[in-house]
mmCIF file of N, CA and C in Angstrom:
data_model
loop_
_atom_site.group_PDB
_atom_site.id
_atom_site.type_symbol
_atom_site.label_atom_id
_atom_site.label_comp_id
_atom_site.label_asym_id
_atom_site.label_seq_id
_atom_site.Cartn_x
_atom_site.Cartn_y
_atom_site.Cartn_z
ATOM 1 N N UNK V 1 6.550 -16.673 -2.119
ATOM 2 C CA UNK V 1 7.228 -15.391 -2.211
ATOM 3 C C UNK V 1 8.699 -15.641 -2.485
ATOM 4 N N UNK V 2 9.247 -14.876 -3.386
ATOM 5 C CA UNK V 2 10.657 -15.015 -3.729
ATOM 6 C C UNK V 2 11.541 -14.524 -2.587
ATOM 7 N N UNK V 3 12.699 -15.130 -2.490
ATOM 8 C CA UNK V 3 13.680 -14.745 -1.478
ATOM 9 C C UNK V 3 14.923 -14.240 -2.196
ATOM 10 N N UNK V 4 15.877 -13.658 -1.474
ATOM 11 C CA UNK V 4 17.104 -13.202 -2.136
ATOM 12 C C UNK V 4 17.836 -14.323 -2.887
ATOM 13 N N UNK V 5 17.677 -15.575 -2.428
ATOM 14 C CA UNK V 5 18.317 -16.697 -3.114
ATOM 15 C C UNK V 5 17.703 -16.922 -4.493
ATOM 16 N N UNK V 6 16.498 -16.422 -4.716
ATOM 17 C CA UNK V 6 15.817 -16.595 -6.003
ATOM 18 C C UNK V 6 16.226 -15.544 -7.031
ATOM 19 N N UNK V 7 17.021 -14.576 -6.629
ATOM 20 C CA UNK V 7 17.408 -13.494 -7.534
ATOM 21 C C UNK V 7 18.057 -14.059 -8.793
ATOM 22 N N UNK V 8 17.570 -13.632 -9.932
ATOM 23 C CA UNK V 8 18.126 -14.069 -11.206
ATOM 24 C C UNK V 8 17.528 -15.352 -11.741
ATOM 25 N N UNK V 9 16.644 -16.000 -10.940
ATOM 26 C CA UNK V 9 16.016 -17.242 -11.397
ATOM 27 C C UNK V 9 15.052 -16.937 -12.543
ATOM 28 N N UNK V 10 14.912 -17.893 -13.433
ATOM 29 C CA UNK V 10 13.984 -17.742 -14.547
ATOM 30 C C UNK V 10 12.606 -18.240 -14.134
ATOM 31 N N UNK V 11 11.579 -17.554 -14.615
ATOM 32 C CA UNK V 11 10.219 -17.999 -14.352
ATOM 33 C C UNK V 11 9.911 -19.199 -15.228
ATOM 34 N N UNK V 12 9.284 -20.179 -14.653
ATOM 35 C CA UNK V 12 8.867 -21.345 -15.419
ATOM 36 C C UNK V 12 7.497 -21.101 -16.024
ATOM 37 N N UNK V 13 7.010 -22.082 -16.761
ATOM 38 C CA UNK V 13 5.682 -21.928 -17.349
ATOM 39 C C UNK V 13 4.619 -21.824 -16.254
ATOM 40 N N UNK V 14 3.599 -21.059 -16.514
ATOM 41 C CA UNK V 14 2.453 -20.894 -15.617
ATOM 42 C C UNK V 14 2.811 -20.187 -14.318
ATOM 43 N N UNK V 15 3.900 -19.431 -14.296
ATOM 44 C CA UNK V 15 4.273 -18.645 -13.118
ATOM 45 C C UNK V 15 4.103 -17.171 -13.433
ATOM 46 N N UNK V 16 3.666 -16.425 -12.439
ATOM 47 C CA UNK V 16 3.503 -14.981 -12.582
ATOM 48 C C UNK V 16 4.474 -14.272 -11.657
ATOM 49 N N UNK V 17 5.005 -13.168 -12.118
ATOM 50 C CA UNK V 17 5.858 -12.338 -11.287
ATOM 51 C C UNK V 17 5.091 -11.067 -10.965
ATOM 52 N N UNK V 18 4.876 -10.834 -9.680
ATOM 53 C CA UNK V 18 4.188 -9.630 -9.231
ATOM 54 C C UNK V 18 5.180 -8.772 -8.466
ATOM 55 N N UNK V 19 5.254 -7.519 -8.829
ATOM 56 C CA UNK V 19 6.147 -6.573 -8.150
ATOM 57 C C UNK V 19 5.312 -5.422 -7.611
ATOM 58 N N UNK V 20 4.773 -5.570 -6.415
ATOM 59 C CA UNK V 20 3.908 -4.513 -5.879
ATOM 60 C C UNK V 20 4.692 -3.263 -5.505
ATOM 61 N N UNK V 21 4.039 -2.122 -5.651
ATOM 62 C CA UNK V 21 4.591 -0.851 -5.185
ATOM 63 C C UNK V 21 4.480 -0.872 -3.664
ATOM 64 N N UNK V 22 5.601 -0.979 -2.975
ATOM 65 C CA UNK V 22 5.594 -1.150 -1.524
ATOM 66 C C UNK V 22 5.059 0.067 -0.772
ATOM 67 N N UNK V 23 4.858 1.181 -1.457
ATOM 68 C CA UNK V 23 4.238 2.343 -0.821
ATOM 69 C C UNK V 23 2.712 2.208 -0.825
ATOM 70 N N UNK V 24 2.200 1.213 -1.571
ATOM 71 C CA UNK V 24 0.758 0.996 -1.665
ATOM 72 C C UNK V 24 0.312 -0.393 -1.244
ATOM 73 N N UNK V 25 1.226 -1.360 -1.376
ATOM 74 C CA UNK V 25 0.841 -2.742 -1.132
ATOM 75 C C UNK V 25 2.017 -3.496 -0.518
ATOM 76 N N UNK V 26 1.791 -4.069 0.664
ATOM 77 C CA UNK V 26 2.837 -4.828 1.341
ATOM 78 C C UNK V 26 3.038 -6.161 0.618
ATOM 79 N N UNK V 27 4.267 -6.473 0.181
ATOM 80 C CA UNK V 27 4.489 -7.703 -0.591
ATOM 81 C C UNK V 27 4.216 -8.985 0.197
ATOM 82 N N UNK V 28 4.467 -8.981 1.505
ATOM 83 C CA UNK V 28 4.211 -10.172 2.321
ATOM 84 C C UNK V 28 2.712 -10.379 2.537
ATOM 85 N N UNK V 29 1.977 -9.286 2.661
ATOM 86 C CA UNK V 29 0.517 -9.325 2.727
ATOM 87 C C UNK V 29 -0.016 -9.932 1.437
ATOM 88 N N UNK V 30 0.457 -9.441 0.310
ATOM 89 C CA UNK V 30 0.034 -9.942 -0.996
ATOM 90 C C UNK V 30 0.337 -11.430 -1.138
ATOM 91 N N UNK V 31 1.553 -11.828 -0.848
ATOM 92 C CA UNK V 31 1.947 -13.242 -0.981
ATOM 93 C C UNK V 31 1.140 -14.123 -0.041
ATOM 94 N N UNK V 32 0.929 -13.678 1.184
ATOM 95 C CA UNK V 32 0.184 -14.480 2.150
ATOM 96 C C UNK V 32 -1.245 -14.728 1.725
ATOM 97 N N UNK V 33 -1.932 -13.677 1.277
ATOM 98 C CA UNK V 33 -3.317 -13.855 0.872
ATOM 99 C C UNK V 33 -3.432 -14.619 -0.449
ATOM 100 N N UNK V 34 -2.544 -14.362 -1.381
ATOM 101 C CA UNK V 34 -2.640 -15.059 -2.664
ATOM 102 C C UNK V 34 -2.311 -16.544 -2.537
ATOM 103 N N UNK V 35 -1.470 -16.905 -1.585
ATOM 104 C CA UNK V 35 -1.083 -18.308 -1.406
ATOM 105 C C UNK V 35 -2.032 -19.077 -0.500
ATOM 106 N N UNK V 36 -2.988 -18.400 0.107
ATOM 107 C CA UNK V 36 -3.922 -19.074 1.013
ATOM 108 C C UNK V 36 -4.661 -20.179 0.264
ATOM 109 N N UNK V 37 -4.784 -21.370 0.873
ATOM 110 C CA UNK V 37 -5.413 -22.506 0.175
ATOM 111 C C UNK V 37 -6.788 -22.193 -0.416
ATOM 112 N N UNK V 38 -7.648 -21.529 0.327
ATOM 113 C CA UNK V 38 -8.976 -21.212 -0.188
ATOM 114 C C UNK V 38 -8.922 -20.285 -1.381
ATOM 115 N N UNK V 39 -8.023 -19.335 -1.349
ATOM 116 C CA UNK V 39 -7.879 -18.384 -2.445
ATOM 117 C C UNK V 39 -7.369 -19.096 -3.695
ATOM 118 N N UNK V 40 -6.367 -19.928 -3.529
ATOM 119 C CA UNK V 40 -5.804 -20.643 -4.671
ATOM 120 C C UNK V 40 -6.834 -21.591 -5.276
ATOM 121 N N UNK V 41 -7.604 -22.287 -4.437
ATOM 122 C CA UNK V 41 -8.621 -23.218 -4.948
ATOM 123 C C UNK V 41 -9.686 -22.491 -5.753
ATOM 124 N N UNK V 42 -10.046 -21.303 -5.327
ATOM 125 C CA UNK V 42 -11.073 -20.516 -6.009
ATOM 126 C C UNK V 42 -10.615 -20.109 -7.410
ATOM 127 N N UNK V 43 -9.328 -19.932 -7.588
ATOM 128 C CA UNK V 43 -8.814 -19.411 -8.848
ATOM 129 C C UNK V 43 -8.395 -20.494 -9.833
ATOM 130 N N UNK V 44 -8.424 -21.768 -9.405
ATOM 131 C CA UNK V 44 -7.970 -22.859 -10.273
ATOM 132 C C UNK V 44 -9.126 -23.345 -11.125
ATOM 133 N N UNK V 45 -8.835 -23.584 -12.402
ATOM 134 C CA UNK V 45 -9.822 -24.172 -13.301
ATOM 135 C C UNK V 45 -9.168 -25.320 -14.053
ATOM 136 N N UNK V 46 -9.993 -26.207 -14.552
ATOM 137 C CA UNK V 46 -9.484 -27.351 -15.306
ATOM 138 C C UNK V 46 -9.407 -28.580 -14.433
ATOM 139 N N UNK V 47 -9.369 -29.739 -15.088
ATOM 140 C CA UNK V 47 -9.294 -31.000 -14.351
ATOM 141 C C UNK V 47 -7.972 -31.706 -14.595
ATOM 142 N N UNK V 48 -7.613 -31.919 -15.849
ATOM 143 C CA UNK V 48 -6.341 -32.605 -16.101
ATOM 144 C C UNK V 48 -5.190 -31.615 -16.179
ATOM 145 N N UNK V 49 -5.454 -30.442 -16.726
ATOM 146 C CA UNK V 49 -4.453 -29.373 -16.743
ATOM 147 C C UNK V 49 -5.024 -28.231 -15.914
ATOM 148 N N UNK V 50 -4.394 -28.004 -14.769
ATOM 149 C CA UNK V 50 -4.901 -26.976 -13.873
ATOM 150 C C UNK V 50 -4.282 -25.630 -14.220
ATOM 151 N N UNK V 51 -5.136 -24.625 -14.313
ATOM 152 C CA UNK V 51 -4.680 -23.265 -14.608
ATOM 153 C C UNK V 51 -5.214 -22.325 -13.534
ATOM 154 N N UNK V 52 -4.386 -21.374 -13.155
ATOM 155 C CA UNK V 52 -4.809 -20.373 -12.176
ATOM 156 C C UNK V 52 -5.164 -19.097 -12.924
ATOM 157 N N UNK V 53 -6.363 -18.631 -12.690
ATOM 158 C CA UNK V 53 -6.813 -17.367 -13.263
ATOM 159 C C UNK V 53 -6.600 -16.297 -12.195
ATOM 160 N N UNK V 54 -5.557 -15.506 -12.356
ATOM 161 C CA UNK V 54 -5.188 -14.508 -11.346
ATOM 162 C C UNK V 54 -6.310 -13.520 -11.084
ATOM 163 N N UNK V 55 -7.199 -13.331 -12.037
ATOM 164 C CA UNK V 55 -8.308 -12.394 -11.847
ATOM 165 C C UNK V 55 -9.319 -12.897 -10.827
ATOM 166 N N UNK V 56 -9.301 -14.193 -10.534
ATOM 167 C CA UNK V 56 -10.246 -14.767 -9.584
ATOM 168 C C UNK V 56 -9.698 -14.788 -8.153
ATOM 169 N N UNK V 57 -8.441 -14.446 -7.984
ATOM 170 C CA UNK V 57 -7.855 -14.379 -6.639
ATOM 171 C C UNK V 57 -8.442 -13.190 -5.899
ATOM 172 N N UNK V 58 -8.604 -13.345 -4.598
ATOM 173 C CA UNK V 58 -9.190 -12.269 -3.802
ATOM 174 C C UNK V 58 -8.171 -11.710 -2.831
ATOM 175 N N UNK V 59 -8.214 -10.401 -2.675
ATOM 176 C CA UNK V 59 -7.301 -9.689 -1.791
ATOM 177 C C UNK V 59 -8.098 -8.599 -1.088
ATOM 178 N N UNK V 60 -8.109 -8.582 0.246
ATOM 179 C CA UNK V 60 -8.870 -7.535 0.940
ATOM 180 C C UNK V 60 -8.259 -6.153 0.711
ATOM 181 N N UNK V 61 -9.111 -5.176 0.628
ATOM 182 C CA UNK V 61 -8.671 -3.786 0.469
ATOM 183 C C UNK V 61 -8.628 -3.153 1.853
ATOM 184 N N UNK V 62 -7.425 -3.077 2.418
ATOM 185 C CA UNK V 62 -7.262 -2.517 3.754
ATOM 186 C C UNK V 62 -6.101 -1.529 3.735
ATOM 187 N N UNK V 63 -6.036 -0.633 4.708
ATOM 188 C CA UNK V 63 -4.959 0.358 4.747
ATOM 189 C C UNK V 63 -3.569 -0.305 4.825
ATOM 190 N N UNK V 64 -2.577 0.397 4.331
ATOM 191 C CA UNK V 64 -1.208 -0.118 4.277
ATOM 192 C C UNK V 64 -0.691 -0.530 5.655
ATOM 193 N N UNK V 65 -0.980 0.236 6.683
ATOM 194 C CA UNK V 65 -0.500 -0.120 8.035
ATOM 195 C C UNK V 65 -1.043 -1.485 8.458
ATOM 196 N N UNK V 66 -2.306 -1.739 8.157
ATOM 197 C CA UNK V 66 -2.887 -3.034 8.509
ATOM 198 C C UNK V 66 -2.308 -4.143 7.625
ATOM 199 N N UNK V 67 -2.066 -3.829 6.353
ATOM 200 C CA UNK V 67 -1.415 -4.798 5.458
ATOM 201 C C UNK V 67 -0.072 -5.224 6.033
ATOM 202 N N UNK V 68 0.658 -4.255 6.543
ATOM 203 C CA UNK V 68 1.986 -4.563 7.093
ATOM 204 C C UNK V 68 1.890 -5.468 8.315
ATOM 205 N N UNK V 69 0.857 -5.271 9.129
ATOM 206 C CA UNK V 69 0.653 -6.164 10.285
ATOM 207 C C UNK V 69 0.404 -7.586 9.798
ATOM 208 N N UNK V 70 -0.457 -7.719 8.796
ATOM 209 C CA UNK V 70 -0.693 -9.042 8.210
ATOM 210 C C UNK V 70 0.592 -9.588 7.598
ATOM 211 N N UNK V 71 1.320 -8.747 6.893
ATOM 212 C CA UNK V 71 2.566 -9.164 6.254
ATOM 213 C C UNK V 71 3.566 -9.713 7.261
ATOM 214 N N UNK V 72 3.696 -9.051 8.405
ATOM 215 C CA UNK V 72 4.599 -9.538 9.455
ATOM 216 C C UNK V 72 4.132 -10.894 9.986
ATOM 217 N N UNK V 73 2.818 -11.045 10.157
ATOM 218 C CA UNK V 73 2.279 -12.322 10.631
ATOM 219 C C UNK V 73 2.542 -13.423 9.599
ATOM 220 N N UNK V 74 2.362 -13.118 8.319
ATOM 221 C CA UNK V 74 2.626 -14.111 7.276
ATOM 222 C C UNK V 74 4.110 -14.485 7.239
ATOM 223 N N UNK V 75 4.994 -13.515 7.486
ATOM 224 C CA UNK V 75 6.425 -13.824 7.527
ATOM 225 C C UNK V 75 6.732 -14.780 8.685
ATOM 226 N N UNK V 76 6.129 -14.531 9.855
ATOM 227 C CA UNK V 76 6.348 -15.417 10.995
ATOM 228 C C UNK V 76 5.807 -16.821 10.712
ATOM 229 N N UNK V 77 4.654 -16.898 10.062
ATOM 230 C CA UNK V 77 4.091 -18.206 9.709
ATOM 231 C C UNK V 77 4.985 -18.950 8.716
ATOM 232 N N UNK V 78 5.556 -18.216 7.772
ATOM 233 C CA UNK V 78 6.465 -18.851 6.812
ATOM 234 C C UNK V 78 7.703 -19.385 7.532
ATOM 235 N N UNK V 79 8.233 -18.618 8.484
ATOM 236 C CA UNK V 79 9.384 -19.086 9.258
ATOM 237 C C UNK V 79 9.018 -20.316 10.084
ATOM 238 N N UNK V 80 7.826 -20.320 10.677
ATOM 239 C CA UNK V 80 7.361 -21.476 11.440
ATOM 240 C C UNK V 80 7.276 -22.704 10.539
ATOM 241 N N UNK V 81 6.726 -22.537 9.363
ATOM 242 C CA UNK V 81 6.597 -23.643 8.417
ATOM 243 C C UNK V 81 7.963 -24.175 8.006
ATOM 244 N N UNK V 82 8.902 -23.276 7.721
ATOM 245 C CA UNK V 82 10.264 -23.700 7.355
ATOM 246 C C UNK V 82 10.930 -24.446 8.503
ATOM 247 N N UNK V 83 10.758 -23.956 9.725
ATOM 248 C CA UNK V 83 11.343 -24.612 10.893
ATOM 249 C C UNK V 83 10.724 -25.993 11.097
ATOM 250 N N UNK V 84 9.399 -26.090 10.940
ATOM 251 C CA UNK V 84 8.721 -27.386 11.103
ATOM 252 C C UNK V 84 9.217 -28.389 10.065
ATOM 253 N N UNK V 85 9.402 -27.944 8.806
ATOM 254 C CA UNK V 85 9.922 -28.845 7.772
ATOM 255 C C UNK V 85 11.335 -29.307 8.111
ATOM 256 N N UNK V 86 12.155 -28.407 8.635
ATOM 257 C CA UNK V 86 13.530 -28.750 9.019
ATOM 258 C C UNK V 86 13.532 -29.756 10.170
ATOM 259 N N UNK V 87 12.681 -29.529 11.172
ATOM 260 C CA UNK V 87 12.601 -30.449 12.304
ATOM 261 C C UNK V 87 12.133 -31.822 11.829
ATOM 262 N N UNK V 88 11.132 -31.851 10.949
ATOM 263 C CA UNK V 88 10.640 -33.135 10.430
ATOM 264 C C UNK V 88 11.738 -33.859 9.663
ATOM 265 N N UNK V 89 12.496 -33.121 8.877
ATOM 266 C CA UNK V 89 13.594 -33.720 8.115
ATOM 267 C C UNK V 89 14.662 -34.285 9.049
ATOM 268 N N UNK V 90 15.014 -33.531 10.080
ATOM 269 C CA UNK V 90 16.007 -33.997 11.049
ATOM 270 C C UNK V 90 15.495 -35.211 11.821
ATOM 271 N N UNK V 91 14.206 -35.227 12.135
ATOM 272 C CA UNK V 91 13.621 -36.374 12.818
ATOM 273 C C UNK V 91 13.683 -37.631 11.965
ATOM 274 N N UNK V 92 13.351 -37.492 10.666
ATOM 275 C CA UNK V 92 13.443 -38.644 9.759
ATOM 276 C C UNK V 92 14.883 -39.132 9.654
ATOM 277 N N UNK V 93 15.811 -38.188 9.551
ATOM 278 C CA UNK V 93 17.229 -38.556 9.453
ATOM 279 C C UNK V 93 17.694 -39.283 10.717
ATOM 280 N N UNK V 94 17.285 -38.792 11.882
ATOM 281 C CA UNK V 94 17.668 -39.445 13.146
ATOM 282 C C UNK V 94 17.084 -40.856 13.216
ATOM 283 N N UNK V 95 15.808 -41.002 12.807
ATOM 284 C CA UNK V 95 15.186 -42.331 12.824
ATOM 285 C C UNK V 95 15.911 -43.277 11.867
ATOM 286 N N UNK V 96 16.308 -42.794 10.702
ATOM 287 C CA UNK V 96 17.041 -43.633 9.748
ATOM 288 C C UNK V 96 18.389 -44.061 10.333
ATOM 289 N N UNK V 97 19.084 -43.136 10.968
ATOM 290 C CA UNK V 97 20.379 -43.447 11.555
ATOM 291 C C UNK V 97 20.236 -44.458 12.701
ATOM 292 N N UNK V 98 19.214 -44.279 13.528
ATOM 293 C CA UNK V 98 18.983 -45.228 14.613
ATOM 294 C C UNK V 98 18.607 -46.608 14.062
ATOM 295 N N UNK V 99 17.808 -46.632 13.007
ATOM 296 C CA UNK V 99 17.460 -47.909 12.376
ATOM 297 C C UNK V 99 18.712 -48.576 11.832
ATOM 298 N N UNK V 100 19.558 -47.805 11.173
ATOM 299 C CA UNK V 100 20.819 -48.352 10.664
ATOM 300 C C UNK V 100 21.653 -48.897 11.822
ATOM 301 N N UNK V 101 21.719 -48.145 12.893
ATOM 302 C CA UNK V 101 22.502 -48.579 14.055
ATOM 303 C C UNK V 101 21.995 -49.886 14.631
ATOM 304 N N UNK V 102 20.681 -50.034 14.737
ATOM 305 C CA UNK V 102 20.103 -51.274 15.271
ATOM 306 C C UNK V 102 20.306 -52.450 14.322
ATOM 307 N N UNK V 103 20.106 -52.203 13.018
ATOM 308 C CA UNK V 103 20.203 -53.313 12.063
ATOM 309 C C UNK V 103 21.637 -53.700 11.754
ATOM 310 N N UNK V 104 22.580 -52.801 11.964
ATOM 311 C CA UNK V 104 23.980 -53.119 11.689
ATOM 312 C C UNK V 104 24.705 -53.690 12.909
ATOM 313 N N UNK V 105 24.070 -53.611 14.047
ATOM 314 C CA UNK V 105 24.692 -54.089 15.274
ATOM 315 C C UNK V 105 25.479 -53.015 15.993
ATOM 316 N N UNK V 106 25.517 -51.819 15.476
ATOM 317 C CA UNK V 106 26.242 -50.729 16.132
ATOM 318 C C UNK V 106 25.511 -50.269 17.392
ATOM 319 N N UNK V 107 24.204 -50.484 17.443
ATOM 320 C CA UNK V 107 23.403 -50.130 18.620
ATOM 321 C C UNK V 107 22.648 -51.354 19.090
ATOM 322 N N UNK V 108 22.351 -51.376 20.356
ATOM 323 C CA UNK V 108 21.524 -52.442 20.924
ATOM 324 C C UNK V 108 20.196 -51.830 21.360
ATOM 325 N N UNK V 109 19.110 -52.583 21.248
ATOM 326 C CA UNK V 109 17.829 -52.031 21.719
ATOM 327 C C UNK V 109 17.879 -51.853 23.226
ATOM 328 N N UNK V 110 17.068 -50.943 23.750
ATOM 329 C CA UNK V 110 17.072 -50.730 25.205
ATOM 330 C C UNK V 110 16.581 -51.981 25.938
ATOM 331 N N UNK V 111 17.040 -52.118 27.144
ATOM 332 C CA UNK V 111 16.605 -53.241 27.990
ATOM 333 C C UNK V 111 15.134 -53.023 28.338
ATOM 334 N N UNK V 112 14.448 -54.073 28.754
ATOM 335 C CA UNK V 112 13.029 -54.006 29.109
ATOM 336 C C UNK V 112 12.739 -52.947 30.163
ATOM 337 N N UNK V 113 11.443 -52.767 30.485
ATOM 338 C CA UNK V 113 11.025 -51.721 31.431
ATOM 339 C C UNK V 113 11.569 -51.943 32.753
#
């Protein structure tokens, strides 16, 4: 799903831009279901060049209020995923810095148990 930082970005090849009418379809609901691994796998064809056939994607037909509940849940999951990636990145950076510290002599390994 696009974010405000994506405003003005150009679409690359094989990308689709969907602009749902928010009075009929919650955009976060749409993005969450369309990006689901099972849904994406169902719509992909080809072996060496993979193409997504948007007509093969599945989206449940549910009332807008329920779509919005799903949309909010998908937003929270996206935030969780972003936070997990940030934590993993910070963990790798900390491990690299500690390794540098040990190998450069700036740090000493802990004493035995």
